[in-house]
CSV table of C-alpha atoms in Angstrom, one decimal:
chain,number,residue,atom,x,y,z
A,1,UNK,CA,-44.3,3.3,-63.4
A,2,UNK,CA,-42.6,0.4,-65.0
A,3,UNK,CA,-39.9,1.5,-67.5
A,4,UNK,CA,-39.0,-0.9,-70.4
A,5,UNK,CA,-35.4,-0.7,-71.5
A,6,UNK,CA,-35.7,-1.4,-75.2
A,7,UNK,CA,-31.9,-1.8,-75.8
A,8,UNK,CA,-31.6,-4.3,-73.0
A,9,UNK,CA,-34.5,-6.4,-74.4
A,10,UNK,CA,-32.9,-6.4,-77.9
A,11,UNK,CA,-29.5,-7.5,-76.4
A,12,UNK,CA,-31.2,-10.2,-74.4
A,13,UNK,CA,-33.1,-11.5,-77.5
A,14,UNK,CA,-29.8,-11.5,-79.5
A,15,UNK,CA,-28.1,-13.5,-76.8
A,16,UNK,CA,-31.0,-16.0,-76.7
A,17,UNK,CA,-30.9,-16.3,-80.4
A,18,UNK,CA,-27.2,-17.0,-80.3
A,19,UNK,CA,-27.8,-19.7,-77.7
A,20,UNK,CA,-30.5,-21.3,-79.9
A,21,UNK,CA,-28.3,-21.1,-83.0
A,22,UNK,CA,-25.6,-23.1,-81.1
A,23,UNK,CA,-28.0,-25.5,-79.4
A,24,UNK,CA,-30.4,-26.4,-82.2
A,25,UNK,CA,-27.8,-28.5,-84.2
A,26,UNK,CA,-27.1,-30.4,-81.1
A,27,UNK,CA,-30.7,-31.2,-80.3
A,28,UNK,CA,-31.9,-31.7,-83.9
A,29,UNK,CA,-28.9,-33.0,-85.7
A,30,UNK,CA,-28.3,-32.2,-89.4
A,31,UNK,CA,-29.5,-35.4,-91.0
A,32,UNK,CA,-32.4,-34.0,-92.9
A,33,UNK,CA,-33.0,-30.9,-95.1
A,34,UNK,CA,-35.8,-29.4,-92.9
A,35,UNK,CA,-33.5,-29.3,-89.9
A,36,UNK,CA,-30.7,-27.8,-91.8
A,37,UNK,CA,-33.0,-25.1,-93.2
A,38,UNK,CA,-34.4,-24.3,-89.8
A,39,UNK,CA,-30.9,-24.1,-88.2
A,40,UNK,CA,-29.6,-21.9,-91.0
A,41,UNK,CA,-32.6,-19.6,-90.6
A,42,UNK,CA,-32.0,-19.2,-86.9
A,43,UNK,CA,-28.3,-18.6,-87.5
A,44,UNK,CA,-29.0,-15.9,-90.2
A,45,UNK,CA,-31.5,-14.1,-88.0
A,46,UNK,CA,-29.0,-14.2,-85.1
A,47,UNK,CA,-26.4,-12.7,-87.4
A,48,UNK,CA,-28.9,-10.1,-88.5
A,49,UNK,CA,-29.5,-8.9,-85.0
A,50,UNK,CA,-25.8,-8.9,-84.2
A,51,UNK,CA,-25.3,-6.6,-87.2
A,52,UNK,CA,-28.1,-4.4,-86.1
A,53,UNK,CA,-26.7,-4.0,-82.6
A,54,UNK,CA,-23.2,-3.3,-84.0
A,55,UNK,CA,-24.6,-0.7,-86.5
A,56,UNK,CA,-26.0,1.3,-83.5
A,57,UNK,CA,-22.5,1.7,-82.1
A,58,UNK,CA,-21.2,3.3,-85.4
A,59,UNK,CA,-21.5,6.8,-86.5
A,60,UNK,CA,-25.1,7.3,-87.6
A,61,UNK,CA,-25.4,7.5,-91.4
A,62,UNK,CA,-21.7,6.6,-91.9
A,63,UNK,CA,-20.4,3.8,-94.2
A,64,UNK,CA,-20.1,1.3,-91.3
A,65,UNK,CA,-23.7,2.0,-90.2
A,66,UNK,CA,-24.8,1.6,-93.8
A,67,UNK,CA,-23.0,-1.6,-94.4
A,68,UNK,CA,-23.9,-3.3,-91.1
A,69,UNK,CA,-27.6,-2.3,-91.5
A,70,UNK,CA,-27.8,-3.7,-95.0
A,71,UNK,CA,-26.2,-6.9,-93.8
A,72,UNK,CA,-28.7,-7.0,-91.0
A,73,UNK,CA,-31.7,-6.7,-93.3
A,74,UNK,CA,-30.2,-9.3,-95.7
A,75,UNK,CA,-29.6,-11.8,-92.9
A,76,UNK,CA,-33.0,-11.4,-91.2
A,77,UNK,CA,-35.0,-11.7,-94.4
A,78,UNK,CA,-32.8,-14.6,-95.7
A,79,UNK,CA,-33.3,-16.3,-92.4
A,80,UNK,CA,-37.1,-16.1,-92.8
A,81,UNK,CA,-36.7,-17.6,-96.3
A,82,UNK,CA,-34.8,-20.6,-94.9
A,83,UNK,CA,-37.4,-21.0,-92.2
A,84,UNK,CA,-40.2,-20.9,-94.8
A,85,UNK,CA,-38.5,-23.7,-96.7
A,86,UNK,CA,-38.2,-25.8,-93.5
A,87,UNK,CA,-41.9,-25.3,-92.8
A,88,UNK,CA,-42.8,-26.4,-96.3
A,89,UNK,CA,-40.8,-29.6,-95.9
A,90,UNK,CA,-42.4,-30.3,-92.5
A,91,UNK,CA,-45.8,-29.9,-94.2
A,92,UNK,CA,-44.9,-32.5,-96.8
A,93,UNK,CA,-44.4,-30.0,-99.6
A,94,UNK,CA,-41.4,-29.1,-101.8
A,95,UNK,CA,-39.1,-26.5,-100.2
A,96,UNK,CA,-40.3,-23.7,-102.5
A,97,UNK,CA,-40.3,-20.2,-101.0
A,98,UNK,CA,-40.1,-18.0,-104.1
A,99,UNK,CA,-42.3,-15.2,-102.9
A,100,UNK,CA,-40.5,-14.7,-99.5
A,101,UNK,CA,-37.2,-14.9,-101.4
A,102,UNK,CA,-38.3,-12.2,-103.9
A,103,UNK,CA,-39.5,-10.0,-101.0
A,104,UNK,CA,-36.1,-10.5,-99.2
A,105,UNK,CA,-34.2,-9.3,-102.3
A,106,UNK,CA,-36.5,-6.3,-102.9
A,107,UNK,CA,-36.3,-5.3,-99.2
A,108,UNK,CA,-32.6,-5.6,-99.0
A,109,UNK,CA,-32.0,-3.8,-102.3
A,110,UNK,CA,-34.4,-1.0,-101.6
A,111,UNK,CA,-33.1,-0.6,-98.0
A,112,UNK,CA,-29.5,-0.2,-99.3
A,113,UNK,CA,-30.4,2.3,-102.0
A,114,UNK,CA,-32.7,4.4,-99.8
A,115,UNK,CA,-30.6,4.2,-96.6
A,116,UNK,CA,-30.0,7.9,-96.4
A,117,UNK,CA,-33.8,8.5,-96.1
A,118,UNK,CA,-34.6,7.4,-92.6
A,119,UNK,CA,-38.4,7.4,-92.8
A,120,UNK,CA,-38.2,5.5,-96.1
A,121,UNK,CA,-35.8,2.8,-94.9
A,122,UNK,CA,-37.7,2.2,-91.7
A,123,UNK,CA,-41.1,2.0,-93.4
A,124,UNK,CA,-39.7,-0.1,-96.3
A,125,UNK,CA,-37.9,-2.6,-94.2
A,126,UNK,CA,-40.5,-3.2,-91.6
A,127,UNK,CA,-43.4,-3.2,-94.1
A,128,UNK,CA,-41.7,-5.7,-96.4
A,129,UNK,CA,-40.6,-7.9,-93.5
A,130,UNK,CA,-44.3,-7.9,-92.3
A,131,UNK,CA,-45.4,-8.8,-95.9
A,132,UNK,CA,-42.7,-11.6,-96.0
A,133,UNK,CA,-44.0,-13.0,-92.8
A,134,UNK,CA,-47.6,-12.8,-94.1
A,135,UNK,CA,-46.7,-15.1,-97.1
A,136,UNK,CA,-45.3,-17.6,-94.7
A,137,UNK,CA,-48.4,-17.5,-92.5
A,138,UNK,CA,-50.6,-18.1,-95.6
A,139,UNK,CA,-48.4,-21.1,-96.5
A,140,UNK,CA,-48.7,-22.5,-93.0
A,141,UNK,CA,-52.5,-22.2,-93.1
A,142,UNK,CA,-52.7,-24.3,-96.3
A,143,UNK,CA,-53.7,-28.0,-95.8
A,144,UNK,CA,-50.5,-30.0,-95.2
A,145,UNK,CA,-49.7,-32.9,-97.5
A,146,UNK,CA,-49.0,-35.2,-94.5
A,147,UNK,CA,-50.5,-35.6,-91.0
A,148,UNK,CA,-48.7,-33.1,-88.7
A,149,UNK,CA,-49.1,-31.9,-85.1
A,150,UNK,CA,-50.3,-28.5,-83.9
A,151,UNK,CA,-46.9,-26.9,-84.1
A,152,UNK,CA,-47.9,-25.0,-87.2
A,153,UNK,CA,-50.6,-23.1,-85.2
A,154,UNK,CA,-48.0,-22.1,-82.7
A,155,UNK,CA,-46.0,-20.7,-85.6
A,156,UNK,CA,-49.0,-19.0,-87.0
A,157,UNK,CA,-49.7,-17.3,-83.7
A,158,UNK,CA,-46.0,-16.3,-83.3
A,159,UNK,CA,-45.6,-15.0,-86.8
A,160,UNK,CA,-48.9,-13.1,-86.7
A,161,UNK,CA,-47.9,-11.2,-83.7
A,162,UNK,CA,-44.5,-10.3,-85.3
A,163,UNK,CA,-46.2,-9.3,-88.5
A,164,UNK,CA,-48.6,-6.9,-86.8
A,165,UNK,CA,-46.0,-5.3,-84.6
A,166,UNK,CA,-43.6,-4.9,-87.6
A,167,UNK,CA,-46.3,-3.3,-89.7
A,168,UNK,CA,-47.1,-0.8,-86.8
A,169,UNK,CA,-43.4,-0.2,-86.5
A,170,UNK,CA,-43.1,0.6,-90.2
A,171,UNK,CA,-46.0,3.0,-90.0
A,172,UNK,CA,-44.5,4.7,-87.0
A,173,UNK,CA,-41.0,5.1,-88.6
A,174,UNK,CA,-42.4,6.3,-91.9
A,175,UNK,CA,-45.1,8.7,-90.9
A,176,UNK,CA,-44.3,9.6,-87.2
A,177,UNK,CA,-40.5,9.8,-87.5
A,178,UNK,CA,-40.2,12.4,-84.7
A,179,UNK,CA,-41.6,9.8,-82.2
A,180,UNK,CA,-39.3,7.1,-83.6
A,181,UNK,CA,-36.0,8.8,-84.3
A,182,UNK,CA,-33.8,5.7,-83.8
A,183,UNK,CA,-33.7,2.0,-83.3
A,184,UNK,CA,-33.9,2.1,-79.5
A,185,UNK,CA,-36.6,4.8,-79.3
A,186,UNK,CA,-38.7,4.3,-76.1
A,187,UNK,CA,-42.0,4.5,-78.0
A,188,UNK,CA,-44.9,2.1,-76.9
A,189,UNK,CA,-44.9,0.3,-80.3
A,190,UNK,CA,-41.1,-0.2,-80.1
A,191,UNK,CA,-41.4,-1.5,-76.5
A,192,UNK,CA,-44.1,-3.9,-77.6
A,193,UNK,CA,-41.9,-5.0,-80.5
A,194,UNK,CA,-39.0,-5.6,-78.1
A,195,UNK,CA,-41.2,-7.6,-75.6
A,196,UNK,CA,-43.1,-9.6,-78.2
A,197,UNK,CA,-39.9,-10.4,-80.2
A,198,UNK,CA,-38.5,-12.1,-77.1
A,199,UNK,CA,-41.7,-14.0,-76.3
A,200,UNK,CA,-42.4,-15.0,-79.9
A,201,UNK,CA,-38.8,-16.2,-80.4
A,202,UNK,CA,-39.3,-18.7,-77.6
A,203,UNK,CA,-42.6,-19.8,-79.1
A,204,UNK,CA,-41.2,-20.2,-82.5
A,205,UNK,CA,-38.3,-22.3,-81.3
A,206,UNK,CA,-40.7,-24.6,-79.4
A,207,UNK,CA,-42.8,-25.0,-82.6
A,208,UNK,CA,-39.6,-25.8,-84.6
A,209,UNK,CA,-38.6,-28.5,-82.1
A,210,UNK,CA,-42.1,-30.0,-82.1
A,211,UNK,CA,-42.1,-30.0,-85.9
A,212,UNK,CA,-38.7,-31.8,-85.9
A,213,UNK,CA,-40.0,-34.3,-83.4
A,214,UNK,CA,-43.0,-35.1,-85.7
A,215,UNK,CA,-40.6,-35.6,-88.6
A,216,UNK,CA,-38.4,-37.9,-86.6
A,217,UNK,CA,-41.5,-39.9,-85.5
A,218,UNK,CA,-42.5,-40.3,-89.2
A,219,UNK,CA,-39.0,-41.4,-90.1
A,220,UNK,CA,-38.9,-44.0,-87.3
A,221,UNK,CA,-42.3,-45.3,-88.6
A,222,UNK,CA,-40.9,-45.4,-92.1
A,223,UNK,CA,-37.9,-47.4,-91.0
A,224,UNK,CA,-40.1,-49.8,-89.1
A,225,UNK,CA,-42.3,-50.5,-92.2
A,226,UNK,CA,-40.0,-50.2,-95.2
A,227,UNK,CA,-37.2,-52.2,-96.6
A,228,UNK,CA,-34.0,-50.1,-96.2
A,229,UNK,CA,-32.6,-51.1,-99.6
A,230,UNK,CA,-35.5,-50.9,-102.0
A,231,UNK,CA,-38.0,-48.7,-100.2
A,232,UNK,CA,-40.7,-51.4,-100.5
A,233,UNK,CA,-42.8,-52.4,-97.5
A,234,UNK,CA,-41.0,-55.0,-95.3
A,235,UNK,CA,-42.5,-58.4,-94.6
A,236,UNK,CA,-44.0,-57.4,-91.2
A,237,UNK,CA,-45.7,-54.2,-92.4
A,238,UNK,CA,-47.1,-56.0,-95.5
A,239,UNK,CA,-48.5,-58.9,-93.5
A,240,UNK,CA,-50.3,-56.4,-91.2
A,241,UNK,CA,-51.8,-54.4,-94.0
A,242,UNK,CA,-52.6,-57.5,-96.1
A,243,UNK,CA,-54.7,-58.9,-93.3
A,244,UNK,CA,-56.7,-55.7,-93.2
A,245,UNK,CA,-57.1,-55.6,-97.0
A,246,UNK,CA,-58.1,-59.2,-97.2
A,247,UNK,CA,-60.7,-58.8,-94.4
A,248,UNK,CA,-62.2,-55.9,-96.3
A,249,UNK,CA,-62.3,-57.8,-99.5
A,250,UNK,CA,-64.0,-60.8,-97.8
A,251,UNK,CA,-66.5,-58.5,-96.2
A,252,UNK,CA,-67.5,-57.0,-99.6
A,253,UNK,CA,-67.1,-60.2,-101.5
A,254,UNK,CA,-64.4,-58.8,-103.8
A,255,UNK,CA,-61.9,-61.1,-105.5
A,256,UNK,CA,-58.3,-60.9,-104.2
A,257,UNK,CA,-55.1,-62.6,-105.2
A,258,UNK,CA,-51.5,-63.0,-104.0
A,259,UNK,CA,-48.5,-63.1,-106.3
A,260,UNK,CA,-45.3,-64.4,-104.9
A,261,UNK,CA,-42.2,-63.6,-107.0
A,262,UNK,CA,-38.6,-64.8,-106.9
A,263,UNK,CA,-35.8,-63.3,-109.0
A,264,UNK,CA,-34.2,-66.0,-111.2
A,265,UNK,CA,-30.6,-67.0,-110.5
A,266,UNK,CA,-30.0,-64.1,-108.1
A,267,UNK,CA,-27.0,-65.8,-106.5
A,268,UNK,CA,-25.3,-66.0,-109.9
A,269,UNK,CA,-26.0,-62.3,-110.4
A,270,UNK,CA,-24.2,-61.5,-107.1
A,271,UNK,CA,-21.4,-63.9,-107.9
A,272,UNK,CA,-20.9,-62.7,-111.5
A,273,UNK,CA,-21.6,-59.0,-111.3
A,274,UNK,CA,-21.0,-58.3,-107.6
A,275,UNK,CA,-23.4,-57.5,-104.7
A,276,UNK,CA,-23.6,-53.8,-105.7
A,277,UNK,CA,-25.2,-54.9,-109.0
A,278,UNK,CA,-27.4,-57.3,-107.2
A,279,UNK,CA,-28.7,-54.5,-105.0
A,280,UNK,CA,-29.4,-52.5,-108.2
A,281,UNK,CA,-31.3,-55.4,-109.6
A,282,UNK,CA,-33.5,-55.5,-106.4
A,283,UNK,CA,-34.1,-51.8,-106.6
A,284,UNK,CA,-34.9,-51.9,-110.3
A,285,UNK,CA,-37.4,-54.7,-109.6
A,286,UNK,CA,-39.2,-52.6,-107.0
A,287,UNK,CA,-39.3,-49.7,-109.5
A,288,UNK,CA,-41.0,-52.1,-111.9
A,289,UNK,CA,-43.5,-53.1,-109.2
A,290,UNK,CA,-44.3,-49.5,-108.6
A,291,UNK,CA,-44.7,-48.8,-112.3
A,292,UNK,CA,-47.2,-51.6,-113.0
A,293,UNK,CA,-49.1,-51.5,-109.7
A,294,UNK,CA,-52.6,-50.0,-109.3
A,295,UNK,CA,-53.5,-47.7,-106.4
A,296,UNK,CA,-54.9,-50.7,-104.3
A,297,UNK,CA,-52.0,-53.1,-104.9
A,298,UNK,CA,-49.7,-53.8,-102.0
A,299,UNK,CA,-46.2,-55.2,-102.5
A,300,UNK,CA,-43.3,-55.9,-100.3
A,301,UNK,CA,-39.8,-57.4,-100.2
A,302,UNK,CA,-40.7,-60.7,-98.5
A,303,UNK,CA,-37.1,-61.7,-97.9
A,304,UNK,CA,-33.9,-61.8,-99.9
A,305,UNK,CA,-34.8,-61.8,-103.6
A,306,UNK,CA,-38.4,-62.8,-102.9
A,307,UNK,CA,-41.3,-60.4,-103.2
A,308,UNK,CA,-45.1,-60.6,-102.6
A,309,UNK,CA,-48.0,-58.6,-104.1
A,310,UNK,CA,-51.5,-58.5,-102.8
A,311,UNK,CA,-53.9,-57.5,-105.6
A,312,UNK,CA,-57.2,-56.2,-104.3
A,313,UNK,CA,-60.4,-56.4,-106.5
A,314,UNK,CA,-58.5,-58.6,-108.9
A,315,UNK,CA,-59.6,-62.0,-110.3
A,316,UNK,CA,-57.2,-64.5,-111.8
A,317,UNK,CA,-57.2,-62.7,-115.2
A,318,UNK,CA,-56.3,-59.4,-113.6
A,319,UNK,CA,-53.4,-61.0,-111.6
A,320,UNK,CA,-52.1,-62.6,-114.8
A,321,UNK,CA,-52.3,-59.3,-116.6
A,322,UNK,CA,-50.3,-57.7,-113.7
A,323,UNK,CA,-47.7,-60.4,-114.2
A,324,UNK,CA,-47.5,-59.7,-117.9
A,325,UNK,CA,-47.1,-56.0,-117.4
A,326,UNK,CA,-44.3,-56.6,-115.0
A,327,UNK,CA,-42.5,-59.0,-117.3
A,328,UNK,CA,-42.8,-56.5,-120.2
A,329,UNK,CA,-41.5,-53.7,-118.1
A,330,UNK,CA,-38.4,-55.7,-117.1
A,331,UNK,CA,-37.8,-56.6,-120.7
A,332,UNK,CA,-37.8,-52.9,-121.6
A,333,UNK,CA,-35.6,-51.7,-118.8
A,334,UNK,CA,-33.4,-54.3,-117.2
A,335,UNK,CA,-30.9,-54.9,-120.0
A,336,UNK,CA,-30.3,-51.2,-120.5
A,337,UNK,CA,-29.9,-50.4,-116.8
A,338,UNK,CA,-28.2,-53.6,-115.5
A,339,UNK,CA,-26.4,-54.9,-118.6
A,340,UNK,CA,-28.4,-58.2,-118.5
A,341,UNK,CA,-32.0,-59.3,-118.7
A,342,UNK,CA,-33.7,-59.7,-115.3
A,343,UNK,CA,-36.4,-62.4,-115.0
A,344,UNK,CA,-38.4,-64.0,-112.2
A,345,UNK,CA,-40.5,-67.0,-111.3
A,346,UNK,CA,-43.9,-66.5,-109.7
A,347,UNK,CA,-46.8,-68.3,-108.1
A,348,UNK,CA,-50.4,-67.1,-107.8
A,349,UNK,CA,-52.9,-68.0,-105.2
A,350,UNK,CA,-56.5,-66.7,-105.3
A,351,UNK,CA,-58.8,-66.3,-102.4
A,352,UNK,CA,-60.7,-69.6,-101.8
A,353,UNK,CA,-64.5,-70.0,-101.9
A,354,UNK,CA,-66.4,-72.1,-99.5
A,355,UNK,CA,-67.7,-75.1,-101.4
A,356,UNK,CA,-71.1,-75.1,-99.8
A,357,UNK,CA,-71.9,-71.3,-99.7
A,358,UNK,CA,-69.7,-70.1,-102.6
A,359,UNK,CA,-68.5,-67.2,-100.3
A,360,UNK,CA,-64.8,-66.4,-100.3
A,361,UNK,CA,-63.1,-67.3,-97.0
A,362,UNK,CA,-59.4,-67.4,-96.6
A,363,UNK,CA,-56.4,-66.2,-94.6
A,364,UNK,CA,-53.3,-64.4,-95.9
A,365,UNK,CA,-51.1,-67.1,-94.4
A,366,UNK,CA,-52.9,-69.8,-96.3
A,367,UNK,CA,-52.8,-67.8,-99.6
A,368,UNK,CA,-49.0,-67.3,-99.1
A,369,UNK,CA,-48.5,-71.0,-98.6
A,370,UNK,CA,-50.4,-71.9,-101.7
A,371,UNK,CA,-48.6,-69.2,-103.7
A,372,UNK,CA,-45.3,-70.5,-102.5
A,373,UNK,CA,-46.2,-74.0,-103.7
A,374,UNK,CA,-47.1,-72.6,-107.1
A,375,UNK,CA,-43.8,-70.6,-107.1
A,376,UNK,CA,-41.9,-73.8,-106.4
A,377,UNK,CA,-43.6,-75.5,-109.3
A,378,UNK,CA,-42.7,-72.6,-111.6
A,379,UNK,CA,-39.1,-73.0,-110.6
A,380,UNK,CA,-39.3,-76.7,-111.3
A,381,UNK,CA,-40.7,-75.9,-114.8
A,382,UNK,CA,-37.4,-74.1,-115.7
A,383,UNK,CA,-38.0,-70.7,-114.1
A,384,UNK,CA,-39.0,-67.5,-115.9
A,385,UNK,CA,-42.7,-68.4,-115.7
A,386,UNK,CA,-45.8,-67.9,-113.6
A,387,UNK,CA,-48.1,-70.7,-112.4
A,388,UNK,CA,-51.3,-70.5,-110.4
A,389,UNK,CA,-52.1,-72.8,-107.6
A,390,UNK,CA,-54.9,-75.3,-108.2
A,391,UNK,CA,-56.2,-77.9,-105.7
A,392,UNK,CA,-55.0,-81.4,-106.5
């Protein structure tokens, strides 16, 4: 008959956790919050298991056993809180794990106070750890705010197994104490706990690495589509999306316009106030674009101090209204935040209509070319104004 050595399995799992705690920062880096939370969670859980193993070498019920056991519970439950916050970030939500944190505090406090009562402390700690894991599972089952891979279901499976076994272990320790007199008791439930903990640890680490890989892929996509300074779309990404939006507008015969904007005297801003202030001016301008844009409007940093906006379902009056809102926003915010008024010149190009059919038919490149001509005319008129392109 196969004999399962519980103590050896726990020691093996602790060594594996220690290896993971050392290796994860190397593989994941520490550039983002989710990775730091996940790594901290693994480190705390590793520390918790080390404290548990050390406590078993001390005199049972003595002060050292008491201290190390409480530290173990605090570390393991705090590690789960950190992991929960990492999972929230990877699901596109804020790193809020209030319920797991409250359970961690209650579990550690109650464990420390009731340490002398063995059935109580075993039932209390295992039961609340199972409850803590249950709250994390519920959070993982919620619809993510961003598209993610199947790693969360690996975590749900792993955590569900741990939750069930912990709950059984709590019942065993609280109500069948004679069969579970110590941490290494060779009871079937404890053996399953030791085996499943090793297996589920591996599964959880795989899921964490997959989640991190998803996040890195999203970050690479963001870097490929956004301007690094302002956070607006870059020229390439804007052109790709604008072609799609324009094709849709033409299909449904909806009006669409392009607004090309150029900050006035930007070289003088850099020369007079410094490039750092120039960067702030660009960032403030993009903040203004975000503030006045509708859900369907698409803007980008086209190059240098030049920006483009594609306004879907917008006729000439709507494009001019957008321009007026942006100028008003800059008047209200630029002087206070930059120390000087920020203005721009702009050119408008509307989607052309076929002379014979009256149906709109155009390309984004042609609209940009016409908007650029109108922008040049606005600069020639003294800047600080917006002109629409009209055929000569």
